[in-house]
Short mmCIF file of C-alpha atoms in Angstrom, two decimals:
data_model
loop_
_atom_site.label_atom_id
_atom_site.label_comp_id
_atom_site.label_asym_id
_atom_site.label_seq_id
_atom_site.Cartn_x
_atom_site.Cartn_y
_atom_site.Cartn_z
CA UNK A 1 6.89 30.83 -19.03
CA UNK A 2 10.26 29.36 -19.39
CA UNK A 3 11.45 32.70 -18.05
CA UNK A 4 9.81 32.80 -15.09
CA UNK A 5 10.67 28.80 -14.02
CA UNK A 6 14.30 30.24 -14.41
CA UNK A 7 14.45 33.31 -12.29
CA UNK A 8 12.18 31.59 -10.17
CA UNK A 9 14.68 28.51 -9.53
CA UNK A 10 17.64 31.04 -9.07
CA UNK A 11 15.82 32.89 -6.55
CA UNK A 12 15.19 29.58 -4.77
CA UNK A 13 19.18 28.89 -5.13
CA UNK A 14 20.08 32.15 -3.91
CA UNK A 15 17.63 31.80 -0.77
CA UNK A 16 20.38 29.16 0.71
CA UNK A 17 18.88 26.82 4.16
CA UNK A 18 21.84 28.71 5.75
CA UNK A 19 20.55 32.24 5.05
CA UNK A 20 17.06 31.01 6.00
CA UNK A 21 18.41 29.71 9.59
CA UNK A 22 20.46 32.72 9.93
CA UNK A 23 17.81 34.77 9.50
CA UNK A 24 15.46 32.58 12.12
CA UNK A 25 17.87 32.90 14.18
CA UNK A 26 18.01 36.78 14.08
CA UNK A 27 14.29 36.67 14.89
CA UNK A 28 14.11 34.54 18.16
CA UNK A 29 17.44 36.52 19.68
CA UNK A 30 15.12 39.57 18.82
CA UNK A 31 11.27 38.47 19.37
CA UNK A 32 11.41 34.45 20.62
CA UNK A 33 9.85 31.53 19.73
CA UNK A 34 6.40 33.26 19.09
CA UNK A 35 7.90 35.63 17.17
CA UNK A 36 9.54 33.26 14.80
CA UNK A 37 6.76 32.89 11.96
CA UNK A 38 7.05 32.02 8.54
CA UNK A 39 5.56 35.67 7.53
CA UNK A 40 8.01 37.40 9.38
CA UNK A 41 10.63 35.37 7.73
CA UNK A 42 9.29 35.91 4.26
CA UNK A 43 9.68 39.60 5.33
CA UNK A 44 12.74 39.61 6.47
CA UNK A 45 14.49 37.88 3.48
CA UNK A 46 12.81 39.86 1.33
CA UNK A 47 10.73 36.60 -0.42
CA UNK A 48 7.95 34.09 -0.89
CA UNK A 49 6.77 31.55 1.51
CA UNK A 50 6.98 29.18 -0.98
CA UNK A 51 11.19 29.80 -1.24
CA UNK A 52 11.24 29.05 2.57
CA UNK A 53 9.18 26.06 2.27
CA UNK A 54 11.53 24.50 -0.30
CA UNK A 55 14.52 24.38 2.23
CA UNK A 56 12.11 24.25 4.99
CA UNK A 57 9.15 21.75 5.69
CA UNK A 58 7.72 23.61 8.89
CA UNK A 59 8.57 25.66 11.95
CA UNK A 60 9.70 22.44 14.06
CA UNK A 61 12.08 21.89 11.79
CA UNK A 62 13.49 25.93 12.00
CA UNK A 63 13.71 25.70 15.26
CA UNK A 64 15.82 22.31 15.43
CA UNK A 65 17.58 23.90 12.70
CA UNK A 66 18.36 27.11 14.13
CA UNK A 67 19.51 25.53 17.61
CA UNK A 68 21.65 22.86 15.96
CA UNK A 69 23.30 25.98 14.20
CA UNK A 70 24.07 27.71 17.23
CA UNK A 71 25.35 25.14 19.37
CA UNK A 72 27.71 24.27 16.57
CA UNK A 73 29.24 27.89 16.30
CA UNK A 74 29.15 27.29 19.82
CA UNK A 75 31.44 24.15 20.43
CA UNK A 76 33.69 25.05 17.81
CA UNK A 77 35.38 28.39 19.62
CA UNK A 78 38.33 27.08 21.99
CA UNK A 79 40.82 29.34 23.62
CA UNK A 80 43.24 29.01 21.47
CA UNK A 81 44.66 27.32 18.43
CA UNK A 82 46.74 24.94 20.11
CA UNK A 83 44.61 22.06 21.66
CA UNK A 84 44.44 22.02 25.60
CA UNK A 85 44.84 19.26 28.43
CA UNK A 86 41.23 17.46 28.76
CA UNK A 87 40.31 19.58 31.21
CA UNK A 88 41.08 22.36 29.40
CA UNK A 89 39.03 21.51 26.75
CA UNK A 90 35.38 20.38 28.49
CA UNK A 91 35.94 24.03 30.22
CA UNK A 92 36.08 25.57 26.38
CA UNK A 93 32.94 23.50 25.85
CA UNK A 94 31.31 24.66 28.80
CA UNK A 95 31.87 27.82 28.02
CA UNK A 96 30.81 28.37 24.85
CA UNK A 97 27.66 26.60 25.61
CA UNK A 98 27.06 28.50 28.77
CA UNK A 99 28.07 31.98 26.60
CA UNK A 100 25.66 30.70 23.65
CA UNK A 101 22.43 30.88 26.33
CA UNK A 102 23.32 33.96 27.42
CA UNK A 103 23.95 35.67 24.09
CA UNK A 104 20.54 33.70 22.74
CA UNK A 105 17.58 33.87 25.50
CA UNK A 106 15.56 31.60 23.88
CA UNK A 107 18.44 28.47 23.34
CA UNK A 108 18.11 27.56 26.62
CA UNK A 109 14.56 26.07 26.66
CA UNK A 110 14.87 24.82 22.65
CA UNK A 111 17.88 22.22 24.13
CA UNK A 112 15.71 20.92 27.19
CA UNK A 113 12.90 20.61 24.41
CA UNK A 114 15.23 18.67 21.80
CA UNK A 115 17.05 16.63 24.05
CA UNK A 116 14.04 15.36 25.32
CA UNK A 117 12.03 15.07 22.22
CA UNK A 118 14.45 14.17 19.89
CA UNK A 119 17.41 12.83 21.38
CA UNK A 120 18.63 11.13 18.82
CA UNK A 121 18.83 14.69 16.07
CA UNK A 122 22.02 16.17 15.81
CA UNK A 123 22.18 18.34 18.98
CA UNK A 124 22.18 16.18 21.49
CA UNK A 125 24.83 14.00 20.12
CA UNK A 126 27.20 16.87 18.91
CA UNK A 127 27.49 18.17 22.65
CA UNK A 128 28.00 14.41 24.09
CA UNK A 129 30.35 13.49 21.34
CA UNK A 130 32.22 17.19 22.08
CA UNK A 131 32.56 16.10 25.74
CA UNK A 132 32.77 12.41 25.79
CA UNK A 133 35.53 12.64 23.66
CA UNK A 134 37.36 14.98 26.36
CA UNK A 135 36.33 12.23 29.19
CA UNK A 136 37.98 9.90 27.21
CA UNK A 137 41.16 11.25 27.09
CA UNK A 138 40.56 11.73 30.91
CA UNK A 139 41.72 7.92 31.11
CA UNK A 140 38.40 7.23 32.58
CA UNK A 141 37.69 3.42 31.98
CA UNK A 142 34.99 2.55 29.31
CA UNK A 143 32.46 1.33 31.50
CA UNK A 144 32.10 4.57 33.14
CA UNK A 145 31.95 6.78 29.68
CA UNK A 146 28.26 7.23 29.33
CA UNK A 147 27.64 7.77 32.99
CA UNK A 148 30.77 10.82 33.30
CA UNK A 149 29.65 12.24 30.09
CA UNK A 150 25.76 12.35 30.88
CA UNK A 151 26.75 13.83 34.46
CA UNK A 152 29.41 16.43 32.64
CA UNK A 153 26.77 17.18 30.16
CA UNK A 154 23.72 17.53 32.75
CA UNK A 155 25.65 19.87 34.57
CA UNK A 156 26.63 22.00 31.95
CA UNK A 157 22.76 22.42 30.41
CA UNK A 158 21.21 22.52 33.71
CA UNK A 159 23.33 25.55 34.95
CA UNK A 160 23.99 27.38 32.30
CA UNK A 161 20.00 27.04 31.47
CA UNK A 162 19.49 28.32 35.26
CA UNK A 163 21.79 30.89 34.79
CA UNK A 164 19.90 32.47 31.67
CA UNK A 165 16.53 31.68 33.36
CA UNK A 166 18.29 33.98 35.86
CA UNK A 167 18.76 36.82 33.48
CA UNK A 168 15.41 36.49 31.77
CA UNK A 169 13.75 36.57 35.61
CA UNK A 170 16.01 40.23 35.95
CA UNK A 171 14.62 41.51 32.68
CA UNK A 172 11.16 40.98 33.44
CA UNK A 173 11.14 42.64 36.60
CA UNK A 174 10.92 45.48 34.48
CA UNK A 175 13.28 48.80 33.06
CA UNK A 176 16.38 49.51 35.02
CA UNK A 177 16.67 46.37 36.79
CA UNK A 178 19.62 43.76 35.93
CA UNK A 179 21.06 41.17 37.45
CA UNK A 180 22.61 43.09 40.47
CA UNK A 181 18.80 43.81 41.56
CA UNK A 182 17.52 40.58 40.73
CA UNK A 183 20.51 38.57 42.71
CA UNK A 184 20.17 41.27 45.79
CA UNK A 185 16.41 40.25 46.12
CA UNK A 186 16.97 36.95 45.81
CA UNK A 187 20.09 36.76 48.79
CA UNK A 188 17.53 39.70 51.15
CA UNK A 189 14.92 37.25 50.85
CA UNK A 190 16.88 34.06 51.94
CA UNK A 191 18.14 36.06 54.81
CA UNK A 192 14.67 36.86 56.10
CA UNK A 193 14.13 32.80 56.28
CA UNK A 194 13.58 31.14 58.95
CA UNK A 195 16.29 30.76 60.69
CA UNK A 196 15.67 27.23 62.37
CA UNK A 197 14.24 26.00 59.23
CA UNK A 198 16.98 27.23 56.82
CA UNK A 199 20.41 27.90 58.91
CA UNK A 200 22.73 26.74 55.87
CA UNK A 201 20.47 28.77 53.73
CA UNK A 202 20.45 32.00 56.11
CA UNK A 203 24.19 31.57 55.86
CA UNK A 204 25.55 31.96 52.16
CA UNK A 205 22.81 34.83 51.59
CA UNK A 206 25.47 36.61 51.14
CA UNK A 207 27.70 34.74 48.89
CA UNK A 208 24.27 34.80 46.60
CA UNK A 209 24.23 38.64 46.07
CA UNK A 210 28.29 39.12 45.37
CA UNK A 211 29.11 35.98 43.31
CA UNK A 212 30.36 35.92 39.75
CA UNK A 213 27.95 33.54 37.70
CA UNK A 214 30.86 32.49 35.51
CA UNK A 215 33.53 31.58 38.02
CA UNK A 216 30.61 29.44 39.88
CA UNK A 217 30.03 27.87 36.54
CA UNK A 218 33.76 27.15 36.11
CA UNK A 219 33.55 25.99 39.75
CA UNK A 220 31.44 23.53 39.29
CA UNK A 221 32.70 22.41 36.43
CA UNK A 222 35.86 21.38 38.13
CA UNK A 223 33.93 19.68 40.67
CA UNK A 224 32.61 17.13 38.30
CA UNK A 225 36.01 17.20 36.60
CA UNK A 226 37.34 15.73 39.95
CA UNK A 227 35.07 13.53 40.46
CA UNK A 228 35.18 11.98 36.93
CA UNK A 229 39.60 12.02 36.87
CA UNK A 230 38.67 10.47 40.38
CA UNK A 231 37.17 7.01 38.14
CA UNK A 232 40.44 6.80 36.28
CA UNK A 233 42.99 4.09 37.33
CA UNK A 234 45.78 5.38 38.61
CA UNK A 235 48.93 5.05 37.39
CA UNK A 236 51.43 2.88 37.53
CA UNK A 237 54.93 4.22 38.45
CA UNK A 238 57.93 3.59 35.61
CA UNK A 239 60.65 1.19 36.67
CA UNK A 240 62.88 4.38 36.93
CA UNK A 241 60.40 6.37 38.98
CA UNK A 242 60.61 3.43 41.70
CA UNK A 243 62.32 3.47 44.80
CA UNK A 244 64.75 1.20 44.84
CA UNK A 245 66.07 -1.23 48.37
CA UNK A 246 69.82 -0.13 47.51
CA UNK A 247 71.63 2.52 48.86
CA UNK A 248 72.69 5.90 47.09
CA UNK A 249 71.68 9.22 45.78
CA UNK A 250 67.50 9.66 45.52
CA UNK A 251 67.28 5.86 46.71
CA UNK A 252 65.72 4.60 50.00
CA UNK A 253 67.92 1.91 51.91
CA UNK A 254 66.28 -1.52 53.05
CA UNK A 255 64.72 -0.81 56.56
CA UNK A 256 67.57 -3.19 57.94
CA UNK A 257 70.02 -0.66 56.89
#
């Protein structure tokens, strides 16, 4: 009996939470949420439900789990080792977060779900601390923090959520049909609009079926950027940098002059 507790309790030790969410996570990239089940876990990882259950109270808590996981592999890649401007680094952000819903189909509707059902877990808060922290440095004054951050991080969820509702909408139009198809049936059908009811519409049909989804990210990314950078104070000029009434080289005379 005393042999069994022990291989039984290094079993459980070897079965790390970590391998568990890796392994959940390896399910929903390749079957979604409904195929995420605790008997298809057991048989991927080779073990007992009740070895799962010890790291794992339920499948709410997998799923919170596995999202938390991937968002945080997500907002740790930057473009480089050395850190960035501000802006530099709420576009590495971005990025990885709009990256992360494409690679994983199913993140996209698990962080609407979480940051509306349990805003205050760790997702939520890792991706506002990730960016406030950037609008900070912006030199945006504190009374403006939460509402640049929450705008920043609205835009970044909502597109790059769009943009992977975009791709799922291509693959279910069936084999042999990607995003080119999907975006040139989208940009015919806004040019067969009405064209006194929808002229602006009509008009960037085109841009619709030839645009790059991540330079439009990017683009609009920059757009909030300027708007945010446009709350900051600007700044004061140094003594030296000031123009000074006297005469000489680089100075402006007094208009009596």
């Amino acid at each position: 009996m005393a042999t069994r507790t022990g291989r039984s309790q290094r079993r459980t030790d070897a079965l790390s939470r970590e391998r568990i969410v890796e392994a959940a996570v390896e399910l929903l990239d390749t079957s979604g949420e409904s195929g995420l089940t605790f008997r298809a876990l057991t048989e991927r990882l080779a073990t007992g439900p009740g070895a799962i259950y010890w790291h794992v109270a339920n499948k709410t808590e997998l799923l919170d789990a596995a999202t938390d996981a991937v968002v945080a592999a997500a907002l740790a890649v930057r473009p480089s080792e050395s850190p960035g401007s501000p802006q530099d680094e709420v576009r590495a952000v971005a990025l990885g977060l709009f990256e992360a819903t494409e690679e994983h189909p199913w993140l996209a509707a698990q962080l609407a779900t979480q940051l509306s059902r349990n805003p205050s877990g760790t997702v939520a808060p890792r991706i506002f601390e990730s960016l406030g922290r950037q609008v900070r440095a912006l030199g945006v004054p504190e009374g403006h923090w939460f509402t640049a951050t929450s705008a920043l991080m609205h835009y970044v969820l909502g597109a790059a959520g769009q943009n992977a509702a975009n791709t799922g909408s291509a693959r279910a139009l069936g084999p042999g049909t990607g995003r080119a198809e999907f975006l040139d049936a989208v940009s015919t059908a806004w040019e067969g609009l009405d064209p006194g009811d929808y002229p602006f519409t009509r008009a960037v049909a085109g841009q619709v079926r030839d645009h790059d989804d991540r330079e439009q990210f990017l683009a609009g990314i920059d757009l909030v950027l300027t708007g945010i950078t446009a709350l900051s104070p600007p700044r004061e000029a140094s003594p030296a940098e000031k123009p000074s009434r006297r005469g000489g080289a680089g100075r402006y005379p007094p208009p009596d002059e």
